[in-house]
XYZ file of C-alpha atoms in Angstrom:
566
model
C 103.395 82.396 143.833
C 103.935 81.717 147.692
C 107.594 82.048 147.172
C 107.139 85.582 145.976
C 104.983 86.432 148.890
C 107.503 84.512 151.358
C 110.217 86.824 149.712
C 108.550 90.169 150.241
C 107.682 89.519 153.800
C 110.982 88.630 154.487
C 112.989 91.316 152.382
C 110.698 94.238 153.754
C 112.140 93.827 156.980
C 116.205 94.772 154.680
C 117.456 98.102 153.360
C 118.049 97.402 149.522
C 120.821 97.254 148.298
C 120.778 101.115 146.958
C 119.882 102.444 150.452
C 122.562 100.553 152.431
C 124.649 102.236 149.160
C 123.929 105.765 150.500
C 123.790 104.973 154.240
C 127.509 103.490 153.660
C 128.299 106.340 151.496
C 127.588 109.047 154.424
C 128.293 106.648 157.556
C 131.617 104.779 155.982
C 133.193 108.213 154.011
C 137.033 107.740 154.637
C 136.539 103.630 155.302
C 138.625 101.282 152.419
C 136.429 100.021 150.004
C 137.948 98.098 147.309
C 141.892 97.511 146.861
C 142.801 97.232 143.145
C 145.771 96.631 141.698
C 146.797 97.628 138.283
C 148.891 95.718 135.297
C 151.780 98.136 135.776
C 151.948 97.462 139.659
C 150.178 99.833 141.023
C 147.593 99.240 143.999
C 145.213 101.852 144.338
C 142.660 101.779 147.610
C 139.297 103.597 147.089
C 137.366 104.749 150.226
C 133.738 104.205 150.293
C 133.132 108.413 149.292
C 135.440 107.701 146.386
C 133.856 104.845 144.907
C 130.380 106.357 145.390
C 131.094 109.626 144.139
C 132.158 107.664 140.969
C 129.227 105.625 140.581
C 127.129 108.654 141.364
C 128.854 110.364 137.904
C 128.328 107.149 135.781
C 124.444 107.305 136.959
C 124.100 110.692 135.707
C 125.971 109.638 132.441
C 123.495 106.469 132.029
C 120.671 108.699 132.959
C 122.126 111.191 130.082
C 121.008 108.652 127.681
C 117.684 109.045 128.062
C 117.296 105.089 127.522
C 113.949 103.700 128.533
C 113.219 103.215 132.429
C 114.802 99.602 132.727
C 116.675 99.104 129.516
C 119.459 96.807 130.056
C 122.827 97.184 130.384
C 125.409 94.479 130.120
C 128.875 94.304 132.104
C 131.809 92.018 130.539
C 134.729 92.349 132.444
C 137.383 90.495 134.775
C 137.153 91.756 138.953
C 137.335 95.143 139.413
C 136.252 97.858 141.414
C 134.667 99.342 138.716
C 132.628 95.801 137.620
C 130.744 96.203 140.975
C 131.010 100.367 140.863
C 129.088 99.835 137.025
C 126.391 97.319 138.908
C 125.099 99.895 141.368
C 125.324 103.079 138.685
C 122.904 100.846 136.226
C 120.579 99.931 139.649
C 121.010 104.200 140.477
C 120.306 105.229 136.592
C 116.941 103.183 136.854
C 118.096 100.143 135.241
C 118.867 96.286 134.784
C 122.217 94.464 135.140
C 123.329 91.727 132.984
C 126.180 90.219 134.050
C 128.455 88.213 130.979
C 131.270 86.744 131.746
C 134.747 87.612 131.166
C 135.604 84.463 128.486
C 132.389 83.916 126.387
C 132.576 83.287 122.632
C 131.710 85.963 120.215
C 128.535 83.554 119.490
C 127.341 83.581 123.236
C 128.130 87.495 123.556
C 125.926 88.469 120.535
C 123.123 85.519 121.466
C 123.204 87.178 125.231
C 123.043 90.990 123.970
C 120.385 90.379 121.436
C 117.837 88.261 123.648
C 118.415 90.919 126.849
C 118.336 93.565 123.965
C 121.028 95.308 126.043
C 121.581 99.000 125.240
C 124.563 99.319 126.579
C 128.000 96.999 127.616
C 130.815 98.013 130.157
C 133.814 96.479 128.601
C 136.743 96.121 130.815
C 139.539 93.274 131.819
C 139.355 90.861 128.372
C 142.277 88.792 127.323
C 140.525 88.721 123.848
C 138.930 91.550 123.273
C 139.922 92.044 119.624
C 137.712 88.408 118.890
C 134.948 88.890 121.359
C 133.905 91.909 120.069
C 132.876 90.820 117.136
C 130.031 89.518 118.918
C 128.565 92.846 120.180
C 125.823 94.282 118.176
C 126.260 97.657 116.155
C 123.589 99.289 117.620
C 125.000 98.541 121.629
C 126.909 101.388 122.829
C 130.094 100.624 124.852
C 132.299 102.026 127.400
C 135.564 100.982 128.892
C 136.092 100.591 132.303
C 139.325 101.820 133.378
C 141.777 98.599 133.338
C 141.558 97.313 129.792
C 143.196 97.733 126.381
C 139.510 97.714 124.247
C 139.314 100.978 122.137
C 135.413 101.315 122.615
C 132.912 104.567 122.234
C 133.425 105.854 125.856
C 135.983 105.509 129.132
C 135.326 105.452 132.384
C 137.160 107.979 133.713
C 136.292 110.539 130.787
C 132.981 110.183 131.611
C 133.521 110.863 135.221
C 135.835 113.841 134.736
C 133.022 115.301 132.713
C 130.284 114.599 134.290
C 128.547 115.984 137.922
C 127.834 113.394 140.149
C 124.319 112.581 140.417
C 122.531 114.652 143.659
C 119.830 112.787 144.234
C 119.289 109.207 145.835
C 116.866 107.443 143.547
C 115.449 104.274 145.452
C 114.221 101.329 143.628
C 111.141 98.863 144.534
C 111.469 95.826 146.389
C 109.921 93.833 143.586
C 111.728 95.287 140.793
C 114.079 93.263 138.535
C 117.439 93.840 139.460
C 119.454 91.801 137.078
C 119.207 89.329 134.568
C 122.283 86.277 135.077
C 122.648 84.348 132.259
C 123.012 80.563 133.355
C 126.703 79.325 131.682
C 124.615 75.889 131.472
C 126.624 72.585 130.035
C 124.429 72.327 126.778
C 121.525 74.528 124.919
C 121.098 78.440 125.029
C 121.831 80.124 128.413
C 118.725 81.182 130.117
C 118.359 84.346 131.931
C 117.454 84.255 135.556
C 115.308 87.367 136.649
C 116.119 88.477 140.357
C 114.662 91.457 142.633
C 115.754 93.469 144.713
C 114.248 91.732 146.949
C 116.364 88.552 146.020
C 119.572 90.680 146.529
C 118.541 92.454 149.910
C 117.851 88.813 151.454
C 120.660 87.349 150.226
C 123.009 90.249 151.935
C 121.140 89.738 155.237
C 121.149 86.399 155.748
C 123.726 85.110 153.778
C 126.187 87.432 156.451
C 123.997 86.234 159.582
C 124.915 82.814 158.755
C 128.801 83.290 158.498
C 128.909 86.158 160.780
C 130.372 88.532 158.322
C 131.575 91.666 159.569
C 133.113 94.821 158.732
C 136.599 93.021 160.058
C 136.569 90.565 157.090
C 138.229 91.169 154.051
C 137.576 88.854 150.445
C 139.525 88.811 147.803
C 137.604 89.026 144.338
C 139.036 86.704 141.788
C 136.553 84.309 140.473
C 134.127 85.997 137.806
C 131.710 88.068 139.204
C 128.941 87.165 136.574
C 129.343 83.556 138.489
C 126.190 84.036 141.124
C 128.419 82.533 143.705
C 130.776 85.572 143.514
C 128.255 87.903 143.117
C 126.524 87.043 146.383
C 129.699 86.100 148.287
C 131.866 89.806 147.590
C 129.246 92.152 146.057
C 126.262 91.579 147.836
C 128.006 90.401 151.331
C 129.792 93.692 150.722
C 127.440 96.139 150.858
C 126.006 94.910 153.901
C 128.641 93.717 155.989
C 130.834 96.578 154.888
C 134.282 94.945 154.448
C 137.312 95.230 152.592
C 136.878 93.630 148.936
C 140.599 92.553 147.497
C 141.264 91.939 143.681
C 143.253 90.022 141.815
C 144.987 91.485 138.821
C 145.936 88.278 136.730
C 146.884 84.381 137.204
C 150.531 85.688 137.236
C 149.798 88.156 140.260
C 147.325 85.654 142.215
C 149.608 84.793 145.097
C 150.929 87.926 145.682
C 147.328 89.127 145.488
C 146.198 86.404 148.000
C 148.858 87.617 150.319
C 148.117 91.053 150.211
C 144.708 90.245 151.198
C 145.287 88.120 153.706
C 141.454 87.081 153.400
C 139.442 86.117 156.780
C 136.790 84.419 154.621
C 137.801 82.710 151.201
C 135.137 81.378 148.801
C 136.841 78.834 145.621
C 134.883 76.285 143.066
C 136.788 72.709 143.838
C 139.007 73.366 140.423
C 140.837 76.601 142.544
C 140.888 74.493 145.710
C 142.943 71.660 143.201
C 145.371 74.835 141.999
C 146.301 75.880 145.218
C 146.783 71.634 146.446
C 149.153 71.552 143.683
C 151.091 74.542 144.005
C 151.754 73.002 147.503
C 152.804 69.462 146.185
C 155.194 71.402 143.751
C 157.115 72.438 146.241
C 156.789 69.600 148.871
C 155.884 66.068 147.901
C 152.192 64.598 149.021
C 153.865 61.549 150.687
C 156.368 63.543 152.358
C 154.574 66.311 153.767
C 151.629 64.106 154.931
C 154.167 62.407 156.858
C 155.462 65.834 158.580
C 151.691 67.075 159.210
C 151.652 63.732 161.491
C 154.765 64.922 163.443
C 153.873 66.384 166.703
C 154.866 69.984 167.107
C 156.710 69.942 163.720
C 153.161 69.354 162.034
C 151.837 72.558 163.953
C 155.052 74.669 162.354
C 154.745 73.548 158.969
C 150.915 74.600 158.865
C 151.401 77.507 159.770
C 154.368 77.670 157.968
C 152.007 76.480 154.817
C 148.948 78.562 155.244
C 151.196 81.807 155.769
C 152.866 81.045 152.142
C 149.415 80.625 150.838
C 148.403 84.022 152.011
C 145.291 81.809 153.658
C 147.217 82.067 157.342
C 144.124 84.248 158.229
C 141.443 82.448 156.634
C 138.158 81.939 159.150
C 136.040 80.152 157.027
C 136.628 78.453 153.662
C 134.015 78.132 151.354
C 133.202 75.684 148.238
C 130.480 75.511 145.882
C 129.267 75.821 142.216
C 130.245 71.797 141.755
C 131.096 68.829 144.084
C 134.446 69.051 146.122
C 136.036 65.867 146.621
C 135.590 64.213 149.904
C 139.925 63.608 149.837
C 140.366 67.425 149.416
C 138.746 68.310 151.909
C 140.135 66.185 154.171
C 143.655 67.483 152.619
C 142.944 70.995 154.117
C 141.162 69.520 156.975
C 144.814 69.079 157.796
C 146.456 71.797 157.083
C 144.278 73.726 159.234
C 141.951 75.283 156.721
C 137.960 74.235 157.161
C 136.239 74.190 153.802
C 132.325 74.450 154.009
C 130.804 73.808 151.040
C 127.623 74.924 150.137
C 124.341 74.129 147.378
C 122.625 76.494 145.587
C 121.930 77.735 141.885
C 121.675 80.521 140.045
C 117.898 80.129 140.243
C 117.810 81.135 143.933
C 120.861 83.421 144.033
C 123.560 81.069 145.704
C 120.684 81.122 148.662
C 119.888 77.369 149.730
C 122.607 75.120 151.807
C 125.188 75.873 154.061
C 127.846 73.695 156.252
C 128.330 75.397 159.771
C 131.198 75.057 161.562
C 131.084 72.296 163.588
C 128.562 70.247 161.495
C 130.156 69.581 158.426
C 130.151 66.009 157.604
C 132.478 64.651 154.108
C 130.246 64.199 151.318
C 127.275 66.298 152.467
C 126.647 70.238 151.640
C 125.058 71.120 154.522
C 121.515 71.950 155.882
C 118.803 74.287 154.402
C 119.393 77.940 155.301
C 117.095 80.278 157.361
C 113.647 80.252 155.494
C 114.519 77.469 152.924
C 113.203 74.605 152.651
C 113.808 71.428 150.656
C 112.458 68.409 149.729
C 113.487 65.105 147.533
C 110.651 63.637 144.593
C 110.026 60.634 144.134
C 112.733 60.592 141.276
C 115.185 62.069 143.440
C 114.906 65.129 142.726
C 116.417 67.887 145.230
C 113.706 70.813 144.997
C 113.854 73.966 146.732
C 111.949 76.577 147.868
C 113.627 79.678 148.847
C 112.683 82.922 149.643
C 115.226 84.157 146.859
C 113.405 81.778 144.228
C 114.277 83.502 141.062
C 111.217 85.591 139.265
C 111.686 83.369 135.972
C 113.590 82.730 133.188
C 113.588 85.948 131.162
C 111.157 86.168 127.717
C 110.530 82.465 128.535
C 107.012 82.021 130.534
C 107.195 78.230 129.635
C 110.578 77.314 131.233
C 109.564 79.090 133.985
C 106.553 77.093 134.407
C 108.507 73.992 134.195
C 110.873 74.811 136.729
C 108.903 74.969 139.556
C 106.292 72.527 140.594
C 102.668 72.790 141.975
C 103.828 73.511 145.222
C 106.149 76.154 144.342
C 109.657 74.130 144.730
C 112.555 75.079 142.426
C 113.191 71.913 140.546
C 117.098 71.701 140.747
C 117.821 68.875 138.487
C 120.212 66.880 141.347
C 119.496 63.936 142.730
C 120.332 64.100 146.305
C 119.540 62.293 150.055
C 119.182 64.125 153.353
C 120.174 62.240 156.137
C 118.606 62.145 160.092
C 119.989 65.839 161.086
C 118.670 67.322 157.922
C 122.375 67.493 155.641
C 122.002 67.010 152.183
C 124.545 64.947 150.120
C 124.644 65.499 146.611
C 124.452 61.840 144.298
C 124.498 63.424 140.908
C 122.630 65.009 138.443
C 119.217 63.524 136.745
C 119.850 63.755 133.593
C 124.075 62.843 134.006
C 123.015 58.927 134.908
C 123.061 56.761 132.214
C 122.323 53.019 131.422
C 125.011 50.512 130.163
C 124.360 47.847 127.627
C 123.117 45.474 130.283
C 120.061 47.771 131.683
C 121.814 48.820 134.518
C 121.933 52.470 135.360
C 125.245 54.235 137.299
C 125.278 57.754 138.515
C 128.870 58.803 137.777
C 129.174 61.397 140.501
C 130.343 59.049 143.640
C 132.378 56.827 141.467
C 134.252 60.313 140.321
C 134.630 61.409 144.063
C 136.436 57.622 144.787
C 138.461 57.859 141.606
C 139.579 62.026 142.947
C 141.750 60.340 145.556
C 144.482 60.197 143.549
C 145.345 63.441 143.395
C 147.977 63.322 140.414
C 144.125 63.288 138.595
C 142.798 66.350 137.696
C 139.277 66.244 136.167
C 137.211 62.820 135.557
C 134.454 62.201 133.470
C 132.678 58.264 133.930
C 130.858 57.865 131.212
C 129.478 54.320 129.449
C 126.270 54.661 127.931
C 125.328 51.407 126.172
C 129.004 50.082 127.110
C 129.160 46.897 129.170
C 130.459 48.645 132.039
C 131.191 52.582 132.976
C 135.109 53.710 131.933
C 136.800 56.827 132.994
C 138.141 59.439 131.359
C 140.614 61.674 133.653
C 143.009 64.112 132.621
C 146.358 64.714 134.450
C 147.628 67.429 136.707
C 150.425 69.512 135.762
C 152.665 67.760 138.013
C 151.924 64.282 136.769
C 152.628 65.750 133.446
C 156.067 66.830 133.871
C 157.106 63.489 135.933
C 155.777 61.704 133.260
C 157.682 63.661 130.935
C 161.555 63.564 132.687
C 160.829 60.337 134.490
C 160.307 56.991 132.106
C 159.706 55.046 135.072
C 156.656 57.272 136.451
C 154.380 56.176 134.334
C 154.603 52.739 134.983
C 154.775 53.392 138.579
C 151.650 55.697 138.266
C 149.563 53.624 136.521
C 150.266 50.492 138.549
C 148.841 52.738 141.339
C 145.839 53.663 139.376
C 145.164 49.881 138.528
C 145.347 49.847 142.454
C 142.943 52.901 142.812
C 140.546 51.341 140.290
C 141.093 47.858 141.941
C 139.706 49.569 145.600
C 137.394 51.873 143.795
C 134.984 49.163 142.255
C 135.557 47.086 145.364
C 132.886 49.931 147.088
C 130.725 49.984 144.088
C 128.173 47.353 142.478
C 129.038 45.282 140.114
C 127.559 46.628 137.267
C 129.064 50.015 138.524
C 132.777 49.003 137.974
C 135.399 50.749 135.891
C 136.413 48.593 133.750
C 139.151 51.451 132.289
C 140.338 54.453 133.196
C 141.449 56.626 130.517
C 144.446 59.468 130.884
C 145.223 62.426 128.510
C 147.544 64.997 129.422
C 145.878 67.905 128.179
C 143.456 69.600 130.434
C 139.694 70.289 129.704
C 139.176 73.947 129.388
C 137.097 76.944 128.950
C 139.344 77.456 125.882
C 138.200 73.858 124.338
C 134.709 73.955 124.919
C 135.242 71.505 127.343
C 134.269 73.145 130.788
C 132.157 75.932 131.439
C 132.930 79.309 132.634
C 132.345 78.120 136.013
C 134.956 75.847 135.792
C 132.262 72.375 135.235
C 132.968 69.751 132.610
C 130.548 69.915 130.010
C 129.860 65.952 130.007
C 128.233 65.546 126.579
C 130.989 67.723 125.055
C 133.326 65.372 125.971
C 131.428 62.096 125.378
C 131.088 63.732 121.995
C 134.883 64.269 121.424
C 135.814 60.254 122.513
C 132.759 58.254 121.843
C 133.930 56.768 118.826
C 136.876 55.385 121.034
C 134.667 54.249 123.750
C 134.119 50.841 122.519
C 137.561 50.008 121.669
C 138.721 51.649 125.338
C 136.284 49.426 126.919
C 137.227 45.808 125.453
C 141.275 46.269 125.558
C 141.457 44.353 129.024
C 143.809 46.981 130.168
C 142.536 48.872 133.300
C 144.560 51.760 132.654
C 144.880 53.525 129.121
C 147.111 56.378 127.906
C 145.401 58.652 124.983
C 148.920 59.947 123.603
């Protein structure tokens, strides 16, 4: 394939990962690596010698095993140190990563460890350990890395006290597989996504060209690292830009965590950048402090003021991705002081496709196609890609990999999308998210979402309305709208008198047969925990149309434009 050729040409010219492990090893020795902090308080810094002098000891341990030359070995775990200090000891043993994350059912775990017929799992940071594990197979050994309560075969630092550290610096070919990243896809099996070395090496280069990464910049680790995003944005940045990498110990500790780090670049999916909008509004109200933002001079204060309290006072660069962020949030930290540029990619290409620079952002769009991508839109729509970091294929499955590419080699993405005169792409939904209404009219519920998203006492929408005269809405409430709702009888009437207003303006933007004709509120959030969203933090549409459809109907004939579940 021409994207595999593209990719070695390109990658030849990059130390792998592994050999910018040892150069950092020797050349960074006494340089902070990773700051972790523990569940009893404790924040322990590891140097770059310490760290590698660890992973060097797991090595030997995996390569103690005698497993077959690139058995796989599968890492479920919160951030940690060790989660990224286990990557590179599999890559140094002469084997494959596979990457689960931190929250999976004891279905998806077993489904996962039997079709990578992993050999071994890292088990560290679980809130449910007790239930997941009865996913893992009898016959996968595990060990425990060293923050968790699982009682598993093996532990981390056992092994390490035991154990020399491996002498020798095995390198690994360009072209071999790397990893295997199980997609956390809205319906159907995950698929595994085969990278290279190769993939990775680019990814480091450029990826830190384009931001201008340095060894000055510190990231703090919070969102899962099996999420490609992560991966790319604190592992792989990492080990060639050679910063600080942060981590966050739990929910409870995340703003103390944030403020330790003081991060210079910051990388959140649109739910985080929501979180921290909220935690704001809690203690100042929107109306209010949009009002003192306007104020000259005072406005200066209170964002600085703001971003200090956020522990984002030193943030560069902001960056979004893994799902559309709302043209009104960014705006919101637009002013406040903090640029967000979001970004397009997949797991297919390893988070390696579109990026906003500074300067050239424009609301609504992702960005333009990075150094040695290029893009194109089918005559469906269809965004494809072809990227230098194009995955190798789906793993075990030769004809999904055929059908994700096309005859000229471009990753079919499954978004529909535009590029406008100075090459930006805007995102208009997904293919197979549009749906028809009763009337033959089809609506792509993505922009309609994005209008509905300026009210920001909504959370998460879903339009939906498949065979319905017109699309509804389906939105669940933040946790602020909850409580006022809750100690305040008349906030519900006032709120949904200014939804009837949103939906009023909303529709007035949109084709007729693309009007709301109800927008639907329930109080309790869609969740990992529910089925509803996915481990990246994306509703899972048809889970949800499942749950209300028999309601649909009824919703959609009332002649009320806003609708309370409870």
């Amino acid at each position: 394939m021409s994207t595999q050729q593209s990719q070695s040409q390109i990658s030849e010219r990059f130390p792998t990962p592994l050999e910018k492990f040892y150069e950092n090893e020797k050349r960074l020795a006494s340089v902070p690596c990773f700051v972790q902090p523990y569940p009893n308080g404790r924040v322990e810094t590891l140097t770059w010698a310490e760290q590698c002098q660890q992973v060097r000891s797991m090595a030997a341990y995996l390569k103690s095993l005698n497993l077959e030359p690139g058995s796989r070995i599968a890492i479920m775990s919160s951030n940690c140190a060790h989660w990224i200090m286990a990557d590179f000891a599999i890559w140094m043993a002469g084997h494959i990563s596979v990457p689960l994350y931190p929250i999976l059912s004891p279905n998806s775990i077993r489904q996962i460890l039997e079709h990578s017929d992993s050999k071994v799992l890292f088990v560290g940071k679980l809130d449910n350990w007790e239930h997941m594990s009865t996913g893992v197979p009898e016959s996968v050994k595990q060990i425990s890395l060293p923050i968790t309560a699982a009682k598993v075969d093996d532990k981390w630092n056992d092994i390490i006290l035991r154990t020399e550290p491996m002498q020798e610096s095995p390198i690994r070919k360009r072209e071999d597989l790397a990893t295997i990243i199980y997609t956390s896809g809205t319906t159907g099996m995950p698929k595994g996504v085969m990278h290279s070395f190769a993939t990775l090496a680019t990814v480091g280069v450029l990826t830190g060209q384009l931001y201008d990464a340095n060894a000055k910049d510190r990231m703090l680790s919070y969102l899962p690292l099996a999420h490609v995003a992560e991966r790319a944005a604190v592992e792989i940045n990492q080990i060639y830009q050679e910063f600080t990498v942060y981590f966050s110990n739990s929910l409870e500790t995340f703003a103390d965590d944030l403020r330790r780090a003081e991060p210079t670049l910051f990388f959140a999916v649109p739910r985080i950048w929501v979180k921290l909008q909220q935690r704001v509004f809690e203690q100042v109200p929107e109306k209010k402090l949009n009002h003192l933002l306007k104020i000259p001079v005072v406005g200066g204060y209170i964002r600085r003021k703001l971003t200090k309290a956020l522990g984002m006072n030193k943030v560069r660069i902001g960056l979004s991705g893994a799902a559309p962020l709302s043209t009104s949030l960014l705006s919101w930290y637009h002013s406040i002081g903090v640029p967000i540029l979001e970004g397009y990619a997949m797991s297919e290409n390893f988070a390696y496709s579109h990026t906003t620079q500074l300067g050239e952002s424009k609301i609504g769009y992702v960005g333009t196609t990075n150094p040695h991508v290029t893009c194109k839109i089918a005559s469906n729509g269809e965004i494809r890609i072809k990227s230098p970091t194009n995955m190798m294929g789906y793993y075990l499955e030769p004809e999904l990999t055929a059908e994700a590419f096309d005859e000229e080699g471009y990753l079919k993405t499954g978004d529909k999308g535009d590029i406008d005169a100075q090459g930006r792409l805007k995102i208009t939904g997904r293919i197979k998210e549009i749906f028809k209404t009763s009337k033959g009219k089809y609506v792509a519920p993505a922009p309609i979402e994005d209008l509905l998203l300026r009210n920001t006492y909504l959370e998460q929408i879903c339009v939906t309305g498949a065979d319905l005269p017109q699309p509804i809405a389906l939105a669940t409430l933040s946790e602020q709208a909850v409580k006022a709702a809750s100690n305040d009888p008349s906030f519900r009437e006032e709120l949904s008198q200014a939804l009837e207003n949103l939906i009023q303006d909303t529709n007035n933007q949109l084709d007729q047969h693309e009007n709301i004709s109800s927008l639907v509120l329930f109080k309790d959030l869609w969740t990992v925990e529910n089925n509803f969203m996915t481990p990246t933090l994306k509703i899972k549409r048809p889970q949800i149309e499942s749950a209300y459809k028999e309601q649909f109907e009824n919703w959609s004939t009332t002649g009320d434009r806003v609708l309370w579940a409870d």
